[in-house]
């Protein structure tokens, strides 16, 4: 995969963030999501690649844009699979809450798990504990391993968990063990990636969230040298059948990082919409000036770039909210 693609992709997440940030706090999550999706879709046309959406906004008959199977790019350049979440955290943007991002993961054709839109159990850690944590280990044991590998006291180990009733038991056990719990409302891509960025102080991400988000997170964790294990959680016969159709004979098998994203030719890019663990959100600075913060990384070289950009909305009328 060509390395220029990494910088091209940031332009795409920036466009989605710029468009959706204008919807922040307006209580309209669908409008925010649509703005991100159409801005992202339009920008993809100019990218040098022959891409196919494998994780997107839905099946062909349910999503007008960025649907699974849609071809993206200008047809020149590498053949790649694309996973997108134009607005990871639609309801947080609607409420003006933190943590929303526009995200894309790209890998060589055939290298991203074609995760259906269902729940997935996930555990993620940074480089220091990579290869040492297991989804099925008791959480108490996992925390001990992390304390040892990060040279932290158990009471300083920080576990990030999505605030949902389904996580009540695990939250209780982490607290009993004496570790710190950081709860978040929405957006588990940022939470999973935060474990692999030392400046966040977050050591472990655990819980059940979206499977598409799991694959996107995995691309970033690969580039950051972190680790992840996952398992799909089909809730009914139909979801089980969907897992089998995508080639998983045992839908509840443990998926390693390598099963989620194969090889090391993967790129991850994100632009903050509202401020979160890894990125600041979009700032409207007055006049037509808008500032964005993005992160882009490549698994092959493990280079991580933080890109701050100043945009002049008067030069991007197609991204301005009507
Ligand atoms: C998950 C998580 C996402 O929505 O899909 C979550 O992966 C949905 O969980 O990051 P619920 O069904 O409990 O609401 C996000 O938080 C945002 O898309
Ligand atoms: Mg989405
Ligand atoms: Mg999402």
PDB file of C-alpha atoms and ligand atoms in Angstrom, residues 33 57 85-87 90, ligand 2:
ATOM      1  CA  UNK A  33     -24.140  11.500  11.062  1.00  0.00           C
ATOM      2  CA  UNK A  57     -22.842   2.534   7.256  1.00  0.00           C
ATOM      3  CA  UNK A  85     -17.234   5.199  10.858  1.00  0.00           C
ATOM      4  CA  UNK A  86     -17.829   8.742   9.589  1.00  0.00           C
ATOM      5  CA  UNK A  87     -19.111   9.784  13.001  1.00  0.00           C
ATOM      6  CA  UNK A  90     -23.462  10.273  16.826  1.00  0.00           C
TER       7      UNK A  90
HETATM    8 MG1  LIG B   2     -21.585   5.269  12.004  1.00  0.00          MG
END
